Coordinates of C-alpha atoms and ligand atoms in Angstrom, one line a residue:
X140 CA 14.4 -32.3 34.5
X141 CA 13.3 -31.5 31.2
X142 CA 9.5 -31.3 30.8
X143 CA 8.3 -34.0 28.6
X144 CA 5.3 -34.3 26.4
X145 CA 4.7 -38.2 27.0
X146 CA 4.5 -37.3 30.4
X147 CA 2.3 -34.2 30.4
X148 CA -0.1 -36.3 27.9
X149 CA -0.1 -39.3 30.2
X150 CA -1.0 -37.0 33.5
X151 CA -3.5 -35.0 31.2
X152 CA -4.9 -38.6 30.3
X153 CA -5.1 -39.9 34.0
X154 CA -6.6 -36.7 34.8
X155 CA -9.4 -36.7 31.9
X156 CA -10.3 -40.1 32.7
X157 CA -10.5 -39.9 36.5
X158 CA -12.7 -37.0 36.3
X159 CA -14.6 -38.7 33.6
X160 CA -15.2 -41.7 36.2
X161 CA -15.6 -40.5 38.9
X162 CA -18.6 -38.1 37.0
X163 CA -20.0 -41.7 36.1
X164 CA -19.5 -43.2 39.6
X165 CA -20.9 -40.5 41.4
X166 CA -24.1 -40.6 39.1
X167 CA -24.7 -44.6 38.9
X168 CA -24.1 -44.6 43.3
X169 CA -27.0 -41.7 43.6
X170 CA -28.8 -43.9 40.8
X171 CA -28.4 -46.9 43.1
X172 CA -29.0 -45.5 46.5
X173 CA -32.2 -44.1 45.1
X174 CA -33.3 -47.2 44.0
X175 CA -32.2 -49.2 47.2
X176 CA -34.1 -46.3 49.2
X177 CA -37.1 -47.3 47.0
X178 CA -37.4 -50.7 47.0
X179 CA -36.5 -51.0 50.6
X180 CA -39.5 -48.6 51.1
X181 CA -42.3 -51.2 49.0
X182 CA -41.1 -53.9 51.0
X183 CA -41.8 -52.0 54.2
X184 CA -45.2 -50.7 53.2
X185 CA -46.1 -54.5 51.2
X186 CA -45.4 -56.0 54.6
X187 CA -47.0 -53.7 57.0
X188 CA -50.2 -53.5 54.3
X189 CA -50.6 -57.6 54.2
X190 CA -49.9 -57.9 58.4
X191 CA -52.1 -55.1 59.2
X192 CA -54.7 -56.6 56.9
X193 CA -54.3 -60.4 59.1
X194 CA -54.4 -58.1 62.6
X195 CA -57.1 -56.1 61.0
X196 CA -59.8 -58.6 60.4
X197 CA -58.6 -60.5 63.3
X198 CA -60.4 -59.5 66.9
X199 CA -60.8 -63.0 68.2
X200 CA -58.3 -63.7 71.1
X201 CA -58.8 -67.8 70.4
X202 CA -57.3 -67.1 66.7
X203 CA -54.5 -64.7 68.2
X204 CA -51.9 -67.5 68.5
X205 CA -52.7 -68.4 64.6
X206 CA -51.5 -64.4 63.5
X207 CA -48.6 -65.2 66.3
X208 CA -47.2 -68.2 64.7
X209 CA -48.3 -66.8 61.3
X210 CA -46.0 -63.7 62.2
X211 CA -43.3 -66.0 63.1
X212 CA -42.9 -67.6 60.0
X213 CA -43.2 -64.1 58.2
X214 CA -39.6 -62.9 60.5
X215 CA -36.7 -64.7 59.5
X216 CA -34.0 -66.2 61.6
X217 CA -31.3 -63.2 61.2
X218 CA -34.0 -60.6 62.5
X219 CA -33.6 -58.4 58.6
X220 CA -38.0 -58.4 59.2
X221 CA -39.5 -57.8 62.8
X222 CA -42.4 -57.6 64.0
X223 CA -44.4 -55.9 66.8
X224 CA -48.0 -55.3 67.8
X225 CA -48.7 -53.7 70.6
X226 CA -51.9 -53.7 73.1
X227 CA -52.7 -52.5 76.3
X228 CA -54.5 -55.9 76.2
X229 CA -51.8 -58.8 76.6
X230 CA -54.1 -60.8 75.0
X231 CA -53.4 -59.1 71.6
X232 CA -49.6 -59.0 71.5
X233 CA -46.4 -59.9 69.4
X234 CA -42.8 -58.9 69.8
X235 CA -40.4 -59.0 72.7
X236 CA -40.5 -55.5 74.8
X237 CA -37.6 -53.5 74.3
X238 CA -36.7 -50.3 75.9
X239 CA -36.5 -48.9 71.5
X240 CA -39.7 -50.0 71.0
X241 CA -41.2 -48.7 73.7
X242 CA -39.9 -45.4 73.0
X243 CA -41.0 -45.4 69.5
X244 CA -44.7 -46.4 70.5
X245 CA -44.4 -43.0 71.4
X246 CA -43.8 -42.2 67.6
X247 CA -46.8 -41.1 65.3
X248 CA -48.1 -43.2 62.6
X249 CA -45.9 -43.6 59.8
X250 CA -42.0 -44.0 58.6
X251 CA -39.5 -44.1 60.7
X252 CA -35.8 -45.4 62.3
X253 CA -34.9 -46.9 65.0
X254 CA -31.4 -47.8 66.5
X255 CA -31.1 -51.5 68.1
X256 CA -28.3 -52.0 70.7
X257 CA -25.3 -53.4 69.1
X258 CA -26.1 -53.4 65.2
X259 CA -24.3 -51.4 62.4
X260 CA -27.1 -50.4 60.8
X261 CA -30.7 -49.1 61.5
X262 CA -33.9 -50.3 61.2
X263 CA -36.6 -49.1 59.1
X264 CA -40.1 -48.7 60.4
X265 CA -43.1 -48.4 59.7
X266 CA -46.0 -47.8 62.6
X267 CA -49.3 -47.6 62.3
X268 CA -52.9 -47.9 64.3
X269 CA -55.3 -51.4 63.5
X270 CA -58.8 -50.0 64.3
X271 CA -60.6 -52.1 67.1
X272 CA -62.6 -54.9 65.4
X273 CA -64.5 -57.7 67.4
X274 CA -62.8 -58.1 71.2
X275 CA -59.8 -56.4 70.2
X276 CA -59.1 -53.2 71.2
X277 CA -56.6 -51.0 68.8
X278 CA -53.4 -52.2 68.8
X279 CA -50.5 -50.5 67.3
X280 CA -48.0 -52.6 64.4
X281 CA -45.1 -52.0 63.9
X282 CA -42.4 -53.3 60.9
X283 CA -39.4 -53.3 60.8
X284 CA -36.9 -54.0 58.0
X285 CA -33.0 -54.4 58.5
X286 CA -31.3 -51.9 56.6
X287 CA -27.9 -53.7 56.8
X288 CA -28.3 -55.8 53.4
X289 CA -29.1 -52.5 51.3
X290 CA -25.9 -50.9 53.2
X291 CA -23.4 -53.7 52.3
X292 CA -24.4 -53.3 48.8
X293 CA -24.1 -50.1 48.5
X294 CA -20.3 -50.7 50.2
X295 CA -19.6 -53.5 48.0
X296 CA -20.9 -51.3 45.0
X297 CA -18.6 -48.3 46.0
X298 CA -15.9 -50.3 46.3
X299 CA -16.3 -51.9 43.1
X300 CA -16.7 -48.2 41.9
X301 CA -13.4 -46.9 43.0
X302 CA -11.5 -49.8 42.4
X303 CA -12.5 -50.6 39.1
X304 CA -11.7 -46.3 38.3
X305 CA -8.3 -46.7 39.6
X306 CA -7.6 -49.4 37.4
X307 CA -9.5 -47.3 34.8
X308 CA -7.5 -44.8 35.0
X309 CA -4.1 -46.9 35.4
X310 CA -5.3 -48.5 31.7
X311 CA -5.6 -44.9 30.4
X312 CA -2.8 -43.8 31.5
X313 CA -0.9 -46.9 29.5
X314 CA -3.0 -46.3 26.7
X315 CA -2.2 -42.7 26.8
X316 CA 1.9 -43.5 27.4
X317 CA 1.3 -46.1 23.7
X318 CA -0.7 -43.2 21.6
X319 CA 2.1 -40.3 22.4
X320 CA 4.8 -42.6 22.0
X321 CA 2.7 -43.3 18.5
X322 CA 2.2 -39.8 18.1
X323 CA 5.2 -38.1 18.7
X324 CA 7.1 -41.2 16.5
X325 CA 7.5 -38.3 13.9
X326 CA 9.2 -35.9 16.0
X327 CA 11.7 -38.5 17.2
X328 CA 12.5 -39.4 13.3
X329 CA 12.7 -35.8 12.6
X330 CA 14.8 -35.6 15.4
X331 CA 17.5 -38.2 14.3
X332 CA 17.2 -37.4 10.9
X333 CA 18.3 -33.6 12.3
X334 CA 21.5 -35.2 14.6
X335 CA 22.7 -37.5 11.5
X336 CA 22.9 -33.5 9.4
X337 CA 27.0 -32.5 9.7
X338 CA 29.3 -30.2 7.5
X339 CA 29.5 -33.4 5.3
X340 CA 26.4 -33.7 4.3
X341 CA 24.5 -29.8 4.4
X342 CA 23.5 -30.3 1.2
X343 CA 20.9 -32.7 3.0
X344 CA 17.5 -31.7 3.8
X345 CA 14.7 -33.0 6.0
X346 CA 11.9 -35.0 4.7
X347 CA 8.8 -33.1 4.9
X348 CA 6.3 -35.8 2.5
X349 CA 6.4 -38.5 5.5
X350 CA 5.9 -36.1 8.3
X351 CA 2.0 -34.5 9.8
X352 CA 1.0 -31.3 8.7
X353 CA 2.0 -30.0 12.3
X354 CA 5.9 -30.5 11.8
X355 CA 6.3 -29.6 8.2
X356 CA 5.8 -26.0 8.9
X357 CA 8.7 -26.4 11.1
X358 CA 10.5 -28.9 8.8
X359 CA 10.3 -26.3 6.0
X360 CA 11.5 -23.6 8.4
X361 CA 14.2 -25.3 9.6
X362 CA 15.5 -26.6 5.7
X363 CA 15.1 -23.1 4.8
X364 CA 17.6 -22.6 7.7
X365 CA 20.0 -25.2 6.3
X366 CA 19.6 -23.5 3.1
X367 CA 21.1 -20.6 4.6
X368 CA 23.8 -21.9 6.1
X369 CA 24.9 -24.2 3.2
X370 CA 25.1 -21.3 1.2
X371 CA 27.1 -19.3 4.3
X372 CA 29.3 -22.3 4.8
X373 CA 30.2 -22.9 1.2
X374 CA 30.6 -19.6 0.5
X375 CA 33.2 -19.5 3.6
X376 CA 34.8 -22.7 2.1
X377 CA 35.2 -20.8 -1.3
X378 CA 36.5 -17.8 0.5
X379 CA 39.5 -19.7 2.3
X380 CA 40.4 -21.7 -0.7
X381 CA 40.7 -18.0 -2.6
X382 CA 42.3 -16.6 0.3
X383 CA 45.0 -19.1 0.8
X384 CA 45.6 -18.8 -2.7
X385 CA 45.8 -15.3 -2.9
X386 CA 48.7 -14.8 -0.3
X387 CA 50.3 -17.9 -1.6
X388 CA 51.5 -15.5 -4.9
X389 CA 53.2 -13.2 -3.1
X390 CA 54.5 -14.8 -0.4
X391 CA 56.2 -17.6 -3.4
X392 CA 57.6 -14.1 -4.9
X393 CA 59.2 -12.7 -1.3
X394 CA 60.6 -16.1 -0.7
X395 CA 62.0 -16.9 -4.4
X396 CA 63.5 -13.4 -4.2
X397 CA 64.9 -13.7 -0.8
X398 CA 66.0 -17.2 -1.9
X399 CA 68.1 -15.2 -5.2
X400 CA 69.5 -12.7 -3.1
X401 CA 70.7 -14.8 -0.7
X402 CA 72.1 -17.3 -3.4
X403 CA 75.3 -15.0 -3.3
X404 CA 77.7 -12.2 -2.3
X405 CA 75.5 -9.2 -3.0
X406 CA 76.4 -5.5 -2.6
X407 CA 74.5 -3.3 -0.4
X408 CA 72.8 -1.4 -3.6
X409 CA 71.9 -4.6 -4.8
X410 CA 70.2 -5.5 -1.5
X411 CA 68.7 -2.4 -0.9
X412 CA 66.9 -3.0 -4.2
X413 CA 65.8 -6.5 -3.2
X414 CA 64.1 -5.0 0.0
X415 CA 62.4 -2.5 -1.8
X416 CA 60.6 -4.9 -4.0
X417 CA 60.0 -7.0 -1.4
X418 CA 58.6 -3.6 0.6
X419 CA 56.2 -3.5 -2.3
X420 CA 55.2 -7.2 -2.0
X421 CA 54.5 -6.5 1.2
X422 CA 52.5 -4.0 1.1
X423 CA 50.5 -5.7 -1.7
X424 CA 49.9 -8.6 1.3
X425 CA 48.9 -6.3 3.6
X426 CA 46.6 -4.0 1.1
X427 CA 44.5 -7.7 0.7
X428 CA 44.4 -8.3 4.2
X429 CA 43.0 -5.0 5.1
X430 CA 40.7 -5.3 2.5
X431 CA 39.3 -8.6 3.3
X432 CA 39.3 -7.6 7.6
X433 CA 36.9 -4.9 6.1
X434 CA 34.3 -7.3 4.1
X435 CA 34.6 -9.3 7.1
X436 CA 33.5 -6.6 9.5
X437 CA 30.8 -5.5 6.3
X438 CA 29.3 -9.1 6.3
X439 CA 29.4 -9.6 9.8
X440 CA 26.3 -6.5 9.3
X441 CA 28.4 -3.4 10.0
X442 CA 26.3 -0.1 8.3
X443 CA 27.9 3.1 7.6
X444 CA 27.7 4.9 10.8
X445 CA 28.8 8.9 10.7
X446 CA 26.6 10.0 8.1
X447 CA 26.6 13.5 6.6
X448 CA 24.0 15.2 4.1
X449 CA 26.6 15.9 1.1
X450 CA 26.4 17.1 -2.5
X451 CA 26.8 13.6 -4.2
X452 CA 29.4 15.3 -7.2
X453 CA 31.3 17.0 -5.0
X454 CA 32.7 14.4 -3.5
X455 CA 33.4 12.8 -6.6
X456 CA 35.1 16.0 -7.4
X457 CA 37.5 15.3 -4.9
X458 CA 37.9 11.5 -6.0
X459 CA 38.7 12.5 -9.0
X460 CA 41.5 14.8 -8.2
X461 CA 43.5 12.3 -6.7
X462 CA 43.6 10.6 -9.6
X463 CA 44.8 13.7 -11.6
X464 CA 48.3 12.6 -12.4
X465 CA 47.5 9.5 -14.1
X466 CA 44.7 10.5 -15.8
X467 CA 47.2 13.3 -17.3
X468 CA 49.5 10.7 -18.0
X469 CA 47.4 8.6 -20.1
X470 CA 45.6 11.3 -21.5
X471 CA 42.6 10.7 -20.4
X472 CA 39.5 12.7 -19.1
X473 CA 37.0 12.2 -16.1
X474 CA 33.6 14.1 -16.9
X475 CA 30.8 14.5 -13.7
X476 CA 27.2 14.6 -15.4
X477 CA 23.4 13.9 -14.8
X478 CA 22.2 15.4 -11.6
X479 CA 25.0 17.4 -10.0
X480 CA 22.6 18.8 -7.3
X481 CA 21.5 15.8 -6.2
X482 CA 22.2 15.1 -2.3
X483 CA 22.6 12.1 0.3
X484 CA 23.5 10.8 3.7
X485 CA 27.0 9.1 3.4
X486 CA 29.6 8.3 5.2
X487 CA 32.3 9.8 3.1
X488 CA 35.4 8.1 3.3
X489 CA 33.6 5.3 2.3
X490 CA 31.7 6.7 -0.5
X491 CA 35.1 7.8 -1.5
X492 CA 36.6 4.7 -1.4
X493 CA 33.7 2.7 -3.8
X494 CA 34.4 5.9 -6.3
X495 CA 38.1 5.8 -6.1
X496 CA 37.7 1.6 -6.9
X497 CA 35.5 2.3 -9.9
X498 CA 37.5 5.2 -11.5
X499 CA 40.7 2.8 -10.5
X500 CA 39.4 0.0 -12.4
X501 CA 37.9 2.5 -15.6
X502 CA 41.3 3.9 -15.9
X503 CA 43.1 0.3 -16.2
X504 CA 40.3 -1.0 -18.8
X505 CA 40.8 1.6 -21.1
X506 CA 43.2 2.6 -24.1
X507 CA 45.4 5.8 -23.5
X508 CA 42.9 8.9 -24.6
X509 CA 39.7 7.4 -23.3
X510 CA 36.8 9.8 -21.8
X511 CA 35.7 8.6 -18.8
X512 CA 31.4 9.3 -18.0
X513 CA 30.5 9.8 -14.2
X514 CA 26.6 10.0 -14.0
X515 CA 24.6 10.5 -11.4
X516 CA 21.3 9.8 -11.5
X517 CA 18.3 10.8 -9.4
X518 CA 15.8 8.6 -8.9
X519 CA 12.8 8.5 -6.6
X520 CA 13.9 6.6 -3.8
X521 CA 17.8 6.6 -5.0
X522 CA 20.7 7.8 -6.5
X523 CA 22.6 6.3 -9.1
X524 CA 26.5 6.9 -9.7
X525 CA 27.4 4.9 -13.4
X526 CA 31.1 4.8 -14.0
X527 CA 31.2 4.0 -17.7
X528 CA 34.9 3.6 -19.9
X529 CA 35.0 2.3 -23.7
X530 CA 36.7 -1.2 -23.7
X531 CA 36.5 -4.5 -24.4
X532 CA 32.8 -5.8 -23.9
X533 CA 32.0 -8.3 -20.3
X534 CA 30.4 -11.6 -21.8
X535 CA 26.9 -11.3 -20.1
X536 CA 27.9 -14.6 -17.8
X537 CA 30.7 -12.1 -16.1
X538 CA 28.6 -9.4 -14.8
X539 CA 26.9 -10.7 -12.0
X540 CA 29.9 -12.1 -10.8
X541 CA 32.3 -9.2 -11.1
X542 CA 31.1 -8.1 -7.2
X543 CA 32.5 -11.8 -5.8
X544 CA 35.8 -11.6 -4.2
X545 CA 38.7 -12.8 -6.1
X546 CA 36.8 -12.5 -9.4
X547 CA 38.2 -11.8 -12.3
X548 CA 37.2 -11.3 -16.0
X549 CA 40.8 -12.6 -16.9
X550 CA 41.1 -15.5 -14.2
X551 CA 45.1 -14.6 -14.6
X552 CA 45.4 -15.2 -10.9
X553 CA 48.3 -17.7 -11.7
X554 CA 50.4 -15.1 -13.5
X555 CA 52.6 -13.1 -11.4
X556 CA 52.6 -10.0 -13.5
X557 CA 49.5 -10.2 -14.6
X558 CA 48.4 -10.6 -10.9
X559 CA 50.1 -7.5 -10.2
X560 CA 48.7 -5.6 -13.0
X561 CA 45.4 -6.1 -12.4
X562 CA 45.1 -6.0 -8.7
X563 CA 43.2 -8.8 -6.9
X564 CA 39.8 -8.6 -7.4
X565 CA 38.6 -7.2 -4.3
X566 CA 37.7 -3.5 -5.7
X567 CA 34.1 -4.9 -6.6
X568 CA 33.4 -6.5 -3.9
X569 CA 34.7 -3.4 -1.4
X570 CA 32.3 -1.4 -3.9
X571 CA 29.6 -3.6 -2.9
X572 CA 29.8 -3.8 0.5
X573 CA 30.1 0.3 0.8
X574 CA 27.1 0.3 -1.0
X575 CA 25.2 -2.2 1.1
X576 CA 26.7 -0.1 4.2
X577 CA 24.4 2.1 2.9
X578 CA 21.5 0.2 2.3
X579 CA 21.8 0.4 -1.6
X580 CA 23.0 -1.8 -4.4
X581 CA 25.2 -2.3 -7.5
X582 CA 25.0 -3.0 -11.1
X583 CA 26.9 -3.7 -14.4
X584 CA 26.7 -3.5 -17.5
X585 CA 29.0 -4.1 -20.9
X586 CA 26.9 -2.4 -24.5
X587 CA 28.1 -1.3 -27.5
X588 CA 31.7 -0.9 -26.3
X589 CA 31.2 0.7 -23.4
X590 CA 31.4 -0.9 -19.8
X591 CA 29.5 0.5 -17.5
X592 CA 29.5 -0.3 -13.5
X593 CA 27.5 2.0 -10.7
X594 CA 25.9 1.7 -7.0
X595 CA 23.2 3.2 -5.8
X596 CA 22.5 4.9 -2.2
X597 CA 19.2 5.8 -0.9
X598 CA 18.1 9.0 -1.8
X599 CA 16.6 9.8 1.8
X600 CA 18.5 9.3 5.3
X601 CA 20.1 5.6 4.6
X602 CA 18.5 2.7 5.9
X603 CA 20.3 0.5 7.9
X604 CA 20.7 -2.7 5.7
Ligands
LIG106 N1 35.8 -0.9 -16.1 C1 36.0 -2.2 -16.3 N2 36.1 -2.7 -17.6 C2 36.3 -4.0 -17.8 N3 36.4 -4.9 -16.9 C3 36.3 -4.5 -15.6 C4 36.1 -3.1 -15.3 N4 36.0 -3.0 -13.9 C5 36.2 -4.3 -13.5 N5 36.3 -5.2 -14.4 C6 36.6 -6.6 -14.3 O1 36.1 -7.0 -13.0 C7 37.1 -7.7 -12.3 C8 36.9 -7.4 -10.9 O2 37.3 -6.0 -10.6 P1 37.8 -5.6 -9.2 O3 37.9 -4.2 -9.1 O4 36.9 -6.3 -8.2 O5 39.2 -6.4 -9.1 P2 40.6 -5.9 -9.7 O6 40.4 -4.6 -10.4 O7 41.0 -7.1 -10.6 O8 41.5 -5.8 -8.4 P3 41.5 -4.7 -7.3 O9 40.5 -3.7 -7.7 O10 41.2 -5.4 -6.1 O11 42.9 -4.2 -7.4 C9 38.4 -7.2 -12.9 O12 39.4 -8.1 -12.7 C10 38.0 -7.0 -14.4 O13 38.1 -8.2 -15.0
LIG107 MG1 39.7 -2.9 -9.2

């Protein structure tokens, strides 16, 4: 069962308050015992003081049956007071003989108990010598007082005591059930205000002006979380819809050209030729796929793994010589500058493959002739690598963006040769990832003619991003 916090408030409740009363009850039945104690104490010491005073000044054995009968009004009917005076001389006596009293004449003067046959409670008793006075020798009195009335209401009181805590601590525990169901009212809103959230409606957050100080700390948390996964999920959504419609181009062109070639008789030439561009089409389809599969793997946290401490121009040296063939062709020229010597830790491939993207893109923004700049810069904690081309200027809106999948300057996406001419807008965001394998960053920039676009890498050993 799952541990609730109405319950564990309730029991802590019950428990607070039955240790709280039974504190209290414990002190008032000590208060009240002493007191009984007390008072049942005077009344033993009034009585014994007035009797022995009558006995005292008494010593005339003609008045005797005057104390007698005045002694017999003193004791009531249910025995609670006794009486006894004892004498050697029988004409100076009072009390039945019992075998108790008897042995408690043996007693010295003063406080004491006795036990009679067949009663609950004890007596209390007080004994004490009456000097001879007249023709009475010394007699002993003795008082007794039932302690049986004191005892029931101390009973009665106890059980008052413990009854009325139980249903203290029953009322407690109800009260206790009615201020966390009050208290925790909050949670329970936040709670269905939490199960109503969906994919439909992410853009919702949690109210945190209505809720105690103690959940919006966790409300803010937990928005901040939704945040994050709107942005996750939308930026999902965005890259599906792209996706689809990405492969949708191609796939339109192998079908309409299958569709042609199909349309009639063909010779095996002609065939042959249709294959081949379809080959290429292809292979287009699969270059995206592999591309996306490996920002998938690089969102899903993936760092550059085999490391090696290289010279940073060196292995753009080697990019640059793959591209040596077209960059004859067109005339142009790829120059290395800044800090040559400058070193890192990089997976090489991978650096290889954000330089080849660059210098790709550089050569198919600019005119025939153009010089191409490679700069490296060293910086304290990084180093830069700017890939700058003369061309037409990036409005100041499309540099931020250039890095997102699928984005393109042109937005040409719809035209099929313009599609192929320009790639699809993946480069960027490959460059990006690489560098954020690395633990580094990008940036672009478009002045005076010249467009320049760069990521950095950490200078020292990466750092895992
Ligand atoms: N050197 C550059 N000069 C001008 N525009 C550029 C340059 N490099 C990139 N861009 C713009 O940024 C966009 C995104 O570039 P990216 O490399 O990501 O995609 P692509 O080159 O269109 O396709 P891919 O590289 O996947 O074949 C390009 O479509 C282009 O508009
Ligand atoms: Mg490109």
């Amino acid at each position: 069962m799952k541990r609730s916090i109405t319950v564990r408030l309730v029991a802590m409740f019950a428990l607070a308050a039955l240790l709280i009363f039974s504190l209290i009850g414990s002190a008032l039945y000590g208060v009240l015992r002493r007191e009984l104690a007390r008072h049942q104490q005077d009344e033993l010491n009034t009585r014994y003081l007035d009797t022995s005073y009558m006995i005292g000044h008494n010593g005339d054995p003609a008045r005797w049956p005057r104390v007698q009968a005045k002694l017999d009004t003193l004791s009531p009917a249910d025995g609670s007071i006794r009486y006894w005076v004892l004498s050697d001389d029988t004409r100076f006596q009072y009390g039945k003989g019992l075998a108790e009293i008897e042995q408690l004449d043996r007693n010295p003067n003063g406080m004491g108990i006795m036990m009679l046959h067949g009663r609950e409670y004890p007596l209390h008793t007080m004994i004490g010598t009456i000097e001879p006075f007249q023709d009475r020798p010394a007699v002993r009195l003795i008082v007794a007082v039932d302690a049986a009335p004191y005892m029931h209401t101390l009973h009665a009181f106890m059980t008052a005591l413990v009854g009325l805590s139980l249903l203290g601590v029953l009322l407690v525990m109800l009260l206790g059930y009615w201020i966390a169901q009050v208290g925790l009212r909050p949670l329970k809103q936040l709670s269905s205000a939490a199960q109503s959230l969906g994919p439909r409606t992410l853009s919702q957050r949690l109210q945190i002006s209505p809720l105690p100080g103690e959940l919006s700390d966790l409300t803010i948390a937990f928005n901040g979380a939704l945040e994050r996964m709107e942005g996750a999920y939308n930026q999902l959504e965005a890259f599906n819809a792209d996706v689809a419609h990405e492969l949708r181009t191609p796939l339109a062109n192998l079908i309409g050209e299958t569709q042609v070639a199909l349309s009639r008789q063909r010779t095996a030439p002609q065939f042959e030729e249709v294959l081949q561009s379809n080959l290429e089409e292809l292979e287009r389809l699969r270059s995206i796929i592999n591309d996306m599969l490996f920002l998938a793997r690089a969102d899903q946290g993936e760092a550059a793994t085999s490391l090696v401490r290289t010279s940073i121009a060196l292995e753009i040296d080697k990019t640059v010589e793959f591209f040596e063939f077209v960059l004859d062709d067109l005339k142009m020229a790829v120059t290395v500058a800044g800090d040559v010597n400058a070193e890192a830790s990089i997976e090489t491939s991978l650096f290889k493959r954000a330089m080849s993207n660059l210098l790709h893109n550089a050569i198919q923004h600019s005119n025939p002739g153009a010089a191409i700049a490679v700069t490296i810069t060293q910086q304290p904690t990084a180093i830069q690598i700017a890939v700058s081309n003369p061309g037409k200027p990036i409005a100041e809106h499309h540099l931020p963006r250039l890095f997102d999948r699928f984005y393109r300057v042109d937005a040409a996406r719809n035209d099929t040769n313009q599609s192929q001419l320009h790639g699809h807008g993946l480069g960027l965001a490959i460059v990006k990832a690489i560098a954020k394998m690395h633990g580094g960053g990008v940036f672009a920039d478009s002045v005076d003619g010249m467009t320049t676009i760069g990521f950095s890498i950490p200078a020292g050993d990466a750092i895992t991003p």
